[in-house]
PDB file of C-alpha atoms in Angstrom:
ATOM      1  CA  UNK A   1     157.075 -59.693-127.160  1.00  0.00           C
ATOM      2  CA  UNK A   2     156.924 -60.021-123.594  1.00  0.00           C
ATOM      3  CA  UNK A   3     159.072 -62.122-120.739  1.00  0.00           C
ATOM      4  CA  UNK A   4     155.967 -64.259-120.710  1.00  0.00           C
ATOM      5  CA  UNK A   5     155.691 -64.666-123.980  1.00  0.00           C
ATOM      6  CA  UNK A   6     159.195 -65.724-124.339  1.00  0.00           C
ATOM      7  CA  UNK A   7     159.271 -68.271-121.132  1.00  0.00           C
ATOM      8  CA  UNK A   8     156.547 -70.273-123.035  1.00  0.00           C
ATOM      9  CA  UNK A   9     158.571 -70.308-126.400  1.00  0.00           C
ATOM     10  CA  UNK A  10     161.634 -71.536-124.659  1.00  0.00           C
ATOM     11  CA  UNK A  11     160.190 -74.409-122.967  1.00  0.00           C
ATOM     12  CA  UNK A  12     161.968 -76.944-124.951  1.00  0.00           C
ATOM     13  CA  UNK A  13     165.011 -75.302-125.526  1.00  0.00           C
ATOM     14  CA  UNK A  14     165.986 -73.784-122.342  1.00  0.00           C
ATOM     15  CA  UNK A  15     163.482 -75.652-119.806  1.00  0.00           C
ATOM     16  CA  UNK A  16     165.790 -74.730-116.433  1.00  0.00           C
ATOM     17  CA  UNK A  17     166.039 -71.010-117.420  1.00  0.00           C
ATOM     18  CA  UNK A  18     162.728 -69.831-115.303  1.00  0.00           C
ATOM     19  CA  UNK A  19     162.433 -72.723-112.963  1.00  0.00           C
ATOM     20  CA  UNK A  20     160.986 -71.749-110.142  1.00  0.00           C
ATOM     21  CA  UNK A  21     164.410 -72.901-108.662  1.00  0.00           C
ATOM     22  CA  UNK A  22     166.431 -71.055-110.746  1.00  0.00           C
ATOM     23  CA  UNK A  23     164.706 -68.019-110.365  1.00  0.00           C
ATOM     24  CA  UNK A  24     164.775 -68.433-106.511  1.00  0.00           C
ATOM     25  CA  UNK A  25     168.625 -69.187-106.135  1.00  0.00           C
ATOM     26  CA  UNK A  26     169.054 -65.788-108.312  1.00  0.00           C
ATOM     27  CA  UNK A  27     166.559 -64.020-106.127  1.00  0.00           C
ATOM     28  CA  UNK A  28     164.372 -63.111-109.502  1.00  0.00           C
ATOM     29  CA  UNK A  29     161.077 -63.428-110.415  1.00  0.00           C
ATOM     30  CA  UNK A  30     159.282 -63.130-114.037  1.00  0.00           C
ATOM     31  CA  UNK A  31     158.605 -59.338-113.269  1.00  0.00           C
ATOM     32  CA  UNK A  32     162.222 -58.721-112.563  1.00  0.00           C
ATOM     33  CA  UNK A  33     162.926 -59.578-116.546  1.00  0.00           C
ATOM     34  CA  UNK A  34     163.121 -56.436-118.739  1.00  0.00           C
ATOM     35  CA  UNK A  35     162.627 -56.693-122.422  1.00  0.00           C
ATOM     36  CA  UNK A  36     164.439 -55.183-125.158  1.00  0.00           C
ATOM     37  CA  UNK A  37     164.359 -55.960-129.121  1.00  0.00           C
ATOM     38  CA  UNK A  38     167.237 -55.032-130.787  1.00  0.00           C
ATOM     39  CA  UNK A  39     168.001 -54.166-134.315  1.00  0.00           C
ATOM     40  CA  UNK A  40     169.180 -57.899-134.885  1.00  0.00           C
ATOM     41  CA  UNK A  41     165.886 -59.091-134.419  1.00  0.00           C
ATOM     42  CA  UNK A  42     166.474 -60.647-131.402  1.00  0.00           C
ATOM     43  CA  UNK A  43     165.111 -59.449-127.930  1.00  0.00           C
ATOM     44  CA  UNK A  44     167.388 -58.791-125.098  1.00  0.00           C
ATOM     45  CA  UNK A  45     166.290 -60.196-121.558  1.00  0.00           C
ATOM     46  CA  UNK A  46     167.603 -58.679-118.674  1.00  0.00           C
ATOM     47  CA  UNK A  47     167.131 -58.749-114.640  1.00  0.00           C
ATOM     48  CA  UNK A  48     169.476 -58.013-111.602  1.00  0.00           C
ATOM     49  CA  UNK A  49     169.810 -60.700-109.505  1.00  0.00           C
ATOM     50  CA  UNK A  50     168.644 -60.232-105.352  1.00  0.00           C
ATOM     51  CA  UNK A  51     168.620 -62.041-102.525  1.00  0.00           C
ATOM     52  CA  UNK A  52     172.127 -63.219-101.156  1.00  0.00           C
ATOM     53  CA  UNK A  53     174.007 -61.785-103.796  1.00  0.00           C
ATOM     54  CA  UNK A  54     176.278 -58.967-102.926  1.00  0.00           C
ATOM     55  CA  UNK A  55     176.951 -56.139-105.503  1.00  0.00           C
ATOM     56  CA  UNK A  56     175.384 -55.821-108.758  1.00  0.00           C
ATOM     57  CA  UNK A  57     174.782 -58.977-110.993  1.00  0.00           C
ATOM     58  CA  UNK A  58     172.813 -58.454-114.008  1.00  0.00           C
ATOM     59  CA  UNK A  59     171.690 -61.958-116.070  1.00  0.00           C
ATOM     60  CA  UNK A  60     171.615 -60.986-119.641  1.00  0.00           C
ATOM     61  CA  UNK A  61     170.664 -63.374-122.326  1.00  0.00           C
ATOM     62  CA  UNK A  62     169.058 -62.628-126.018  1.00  0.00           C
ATOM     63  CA  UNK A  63     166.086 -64.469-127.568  1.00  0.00           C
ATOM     64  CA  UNK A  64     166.694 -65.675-130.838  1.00  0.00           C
ATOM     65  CA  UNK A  65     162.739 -65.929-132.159  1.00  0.00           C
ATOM     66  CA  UNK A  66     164.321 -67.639-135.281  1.00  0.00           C
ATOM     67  CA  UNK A  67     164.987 -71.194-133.034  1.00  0.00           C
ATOM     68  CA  UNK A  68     163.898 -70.118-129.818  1.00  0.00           C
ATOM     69  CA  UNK A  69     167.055 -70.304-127.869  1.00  0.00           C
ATOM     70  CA  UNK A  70     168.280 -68.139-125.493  1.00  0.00           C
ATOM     71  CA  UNK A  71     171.911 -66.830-126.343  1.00  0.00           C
ATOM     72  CA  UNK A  72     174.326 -65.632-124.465  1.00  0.00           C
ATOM     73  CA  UNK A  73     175.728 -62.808-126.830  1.00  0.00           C
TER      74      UNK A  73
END
């Protein structure tokens, strides 16, 4: 499964999540999302926010493919 993949699955359940306003105000785009599945079954999304942010801020959040939702842990 990729970040594309998963955008279009969490349309109804997270619509905000990668708005292209969202993703601007975090300095992201859909290429800065890395994928991971874990041994759950769930899929780990993960990307480093830019732009005015100072330091390192990662956004984490985990795919549940089971209702589509994007948890936080």
């Amino acid at each position: 499964m990729n970040i594309y993949e998963i955008k279009e699955l969490t349309k109804e359940t997270a619509p905000y999540f990668f708005s292209k306003d969202s993703m601007k105000f975090f300095g992201q785009t859909m290429k800065s999302f890395a994928v991971e599945k874990q041994l759950d079954g769930r899929y780990r999304i993960s990307a480093p926010s830019g732009g005015n942010w100072t330091g390192h801020h990662l956004t984490v959040r985990y795919f549940n493919p089971d209702n589509n939702e994007l948890e936080l842990k």
